[in-house]
Amino acid sequence: MTTRNWKRAQPTSLRNALELCKDYAKARHNLSVERIAERMGLTDHWTVYKWIQTGRIPANLIRPYEAACGIDYVTRWLAASSGRLLIDIPTGRIATAADMQELQTVLTTAVGQLLQFHGGKAEAHDTLAAIQQATEGLAWHHRNVEKHAQPELDFQEV
């Protein structure tokens, strides 16, 4: 069984975003739906199953759900579905060779997907996901270069 590249996964619907969060929690943190519900402070884990099945979740429970799962696919889908880009807040730090390699990989993948799409060999949603990631990667580097003159302190653990 191959492992999923969680950085590259792009949700295609709210229901898919909820499923991806649940799958990520299981794969990375070994959390069942019962434990996700417990971390959210819910008394009935069947509620979470209902949200995933119907694709309907109360707006005030999106962040607790994502925090319990450890990833923000629902927020990503909400932003993308309204035509917005979602990027991590740049800190103005010097980019590493690994950062440049990751950007190059994402850009190459996007161009490859475009070529396959126009050749009739790729689906539109896969192509759009690749373009979204490439655009977000470039936007992050754009803002990081702007903030380079006044970098922020790095309080995140490595």
Short mmCIF file of C-alpha atoms in Angstrom, two decimals:
data_model
loop_
_atom_site.label_atom_id
_atom_site.label_comp_id
_atom_site.label_asym_id
_atom_site.label_seq_id
_atom_site.Cartn_x
_atom_site.Cartn_y
_atom_site.Cartn_z
CA MET A 1 0.00 0.00 0.00
CA THR A 2 1.38 3.41 -0.93
CA THR A 3 1.31 6.27 1.53
CA ARG A 4 -0.64 9.36 0.63
CA ASN A 5 1.20 12.65 0.19
CA TRP A 6 -0.88 14.76 2.58
CA LYS A 7 0.72 18.05 1.48
CA ARG A 8 -0.51 17.58 -2.07
CA ALA A 9 -4.03 16.37 -1.31
CA GLN A 10 -6.68 18.90 -2.32
CA PRO A 11 -10.31 18.39 -1.27
CA THR A 12 -12.90 18.48 -4.05
CA SER A 13 -15.99 18.98 -1.85
CA LEU A 14 -16.88 19.66 1.76
CA ARG A 15 -17.63 15.98 2.28
CA ASN A 16 -14.28 15.04 0.75
CA ALA A 17 -12.54 17.58 3.01
CA LEU A 18 -14.17 16.03 6.10
CA GLU A 19 -13.11 12.56 4.94
CA LEU A 20 -9.54 13.70 4.26
CA CYS A 21 -9.31 15.17 7.78
CA LYS A 22 -10.56 11.91 9.26
CA ASP A 23 -8.17 9.83 7.12
CA TYR A 24 -5.23 12.07 8.07
CA ALA A 25 -6.07 11.72 11.77
CA LYS A 26 -6.13 7.94 11.38
CA ALA A 27 -2.95 7.70 9.29
CA ARG A 28 -0.77 10.20 11.16
CA HIS A 29 -2.13 10.22 14.72
CA ASN A 30 -3.91 6.83 14.87
CA LEU A 31 -7.14 8.55 15.88
CA SER A 32 -10.49 6.87 15.40
CA VAL A 33 -13.67 8.86 14.89
CA GLU A 34 -14.50 8.12 18.54
CA ARG A 35 -11.26 9.75 19.68
CA ILE A 36 -11.76 12.72 17.33
CA ALA A 37 -15.21 13.28 18.86
CA GLU A 38 -13.73 12.96 22.34
CA ARG A 39 -11.07 15.58 21.57
CA MET A 40 -13.79 17.90 20.27
CA GLY A 41 -15.76 17.49 23.49
CA LEU A 42 -18.68 15.72 21.81
CA THR A 43 -20.61 13.10 23.76
CA ASP A 44 -21.73 11.13 20.70
CA HIS A 45 -19.22 10.09 18.02
CA TRP A 46 -22.07 9.25 15.62
CA THR A 47 -22.48 13.00 15.12
CA VAL A 48 -19.08 13.11 13.42
CA TYR A 49 -20.06 10.20 11.19
CA LYS A 50 -23.25 12.10 10.26
CA TRP A 51 -21.24 15.20 9.32
CA ILE A 52 -18.95 13.14 7.11
CA GLN A 53 -21.88 11.33 5.49
CA THR A 54 -23.94 14.43 4.75
CA GLY A 55 -21.12 16.95 4.30
CA ARG A 56 -22.84 19.26 6.80
CA ILE A 57 -20.96 20.51 9.84
CA PRO A 58 -21.81 23.52 12.02
CA ALA A 59 -19.46 26.41 11.23
CA ASN A 60 -18.46 26.86 14.87
CA LEU A 61 -17.21 23.25 14.98
CA ILE A 62 -14.97 23.38 11.90
CA ARG A 63 -11.88 24.60 13.78
CA PRO A 64 -12.30 22.12 16.68
CA TYR A 65 -12.70 19.30 14.14
CA GLU A 66 -9.58 20.35 12.25
CA ALA A 67 -7.62 20.82 15.49
CA ALA A 68 -8.63 17.34 16.65
CA CYS A 69 -7.61 15.83 13.29
CA GLY A 70 -4.41 17.87 13.00
CA ILE A 71 -4.99 19.30 9.51
CA ASP A 72 -7.14 22.01 7.90
CA TYR A 73 -8.69 20.51 4.75
CA VAL A 74 -12.14 21.97 5.47
CA THR A 75 -10.73 25.50 5.68
CA ARG A 76 -8.72 24.88 2.51
CA TRP A 77 -11.82 23.73 0.65
CA LEU A 78 -13.86 26.69 1.89
CA ALA A 79 -11.19 29.10 0.63
CA ALA A 80 -10.72 27.35 -2.72
CA SER A 81 -14.46 27.02 -3.34
CA SER A 82 -14.85 30.79 -3.03
CA GLY A 83 -11.96 31.46 -5.42
CA ARG A 84 -9.40 32.36 -2.76
CA LEU A 85 -5.84 31.21 -2.19
CA LEU A 86 -4.81 30.01 1.23
CA ILE A 87 -1.15 30.25 2.15
CA ASP A 88 0.78 29.85 5.39
CA ILE A 89 1.85 33.17 6.85
CA PRO A 90 5.45 33.80 5.71
CA THR A 91 7.94 34.84 8.37
CA GLY A 92 10.57 36.43 6.13
CA ARG A 93 13.15 33.74 6.85
CA ILE A 94 15.81 32.75 4.33
CA ALA A 95 14.51 30.00 2.05
CA THR A 96 16.46 26.76 2.10
CA ALA A 97 17.43 24.55 -0.81
CA ALA A 98 14.67 22.16 0.28
CA ASP A 99 12.12 25.00 0.02
CA MET A 100 13.27 25.76 -3.53
CA GLN A 101 13.23 22.07 -4.47
CA GLU A 102 9.69 21.72 -3.13
CA LEU A 103 8.54 24.76 -5.11
CA GLN A 104 10.20 23.43 -8.26
CA THR A 105 8.49 20.06 -7.79
CA VAL A 106 5.07 21.66 -7.34
CA LEU A 107 5.53 23.90 -10.41
CA THR A 108 6.75 21.01 -12.56
CA THR A 109 3.79 18.89 -11.45
CA ALA A 110 1.36 21.69 -12.33
CA VAL A 111 2.82 22.13 -15.81
CA GLY A 112 2.77 18.36 -16.35
CA GLN A 113 -0.87 18.19 -15.28
CA LEU A 114 -1.72 21.04 -17.67
CA LEU A 115 -0.04 19.25 -20.57
CA GLN A 116 -1.85 16.01 -19.75
CA PHE A 117 -5.19 17.80 -19.36
CA HIS A 118 -4.92 19.51 -22.74
CA GLY A 119 -3.89 16.17 -24.21
CA GLY A 120 -7.05 14.59 -22.81
CA LYS A 121 -5.18 12.38 -20.33
CA ALA A 122 -5.97 14.11 -17.01
CA GLU A 123 -9.09 15.09 -15.12
CA ALA A 124 -10.00 18.74 -14.58
CA HIS A 125 -10.16 18.48 -10.77
CA ASP A 126 -6.64 16.97 -10.60
CA THR A 127 -5.31 19.70 -12.87
CA LEU A 128 -7.01 22.43 -10.85
CA ALA A 129 -5.58 20.99 -7.62
CA ALA A 130 -2.06 21.04 -9.07
CA ILE A 131 -2.47 24.63 -10.29
CA GLN A 132 -3.85 25.68 -6.88
CA GLN A 133 -0.81 24.23 -5.10
CA ALA A 134 1.62 25.89 -7.51
CA THR A 135 -0.09 29.26 -7.13
CA GLU A 136 -0.10 28.97 -3.34
CA GLY A 137 3.59 28.04 -3.34
CA LEU A 138 4.51 31.04 -5.47
CA ALA A 139 2.32 33.34 -3.36
CA TRP A 140 4.07 32.16 -0.19
CA HIS A 141 7.52 32.87 -1.67
CA HIS A 142 6.29 36.24 -2.99
CA ARG A 143 5.19 37.34 0.48
CA ASN A 144 8.29 35.84 2.11
CA VAL A 145 10.55 37.94 -0.13
CA GLU A 146 8.49 41.05 0.76
CA LYS A 147 8.92 40.35 4.48
CA HIS A 148 12.63 39.49 4.17
CA ALA A 149 13.73 43.00 5.20
CA GLN A 150 11.84 42.68 8.51
CA PRO A 151 11.72 39.00 9.46
CA GLU A 152 9.59 37.79 12.35
CA LEU A 153 10.88 35.71 15.23
CA ASP A 154 10.56 31.96 14.65
CA PHE A 155 8.55 30.60 17.57
CA GLN A 156 7.57 27.36 15.85
CA GLU A 157 9.20 24.10 16.82
CA VAL A 158 11.19 22.38 14.13
#
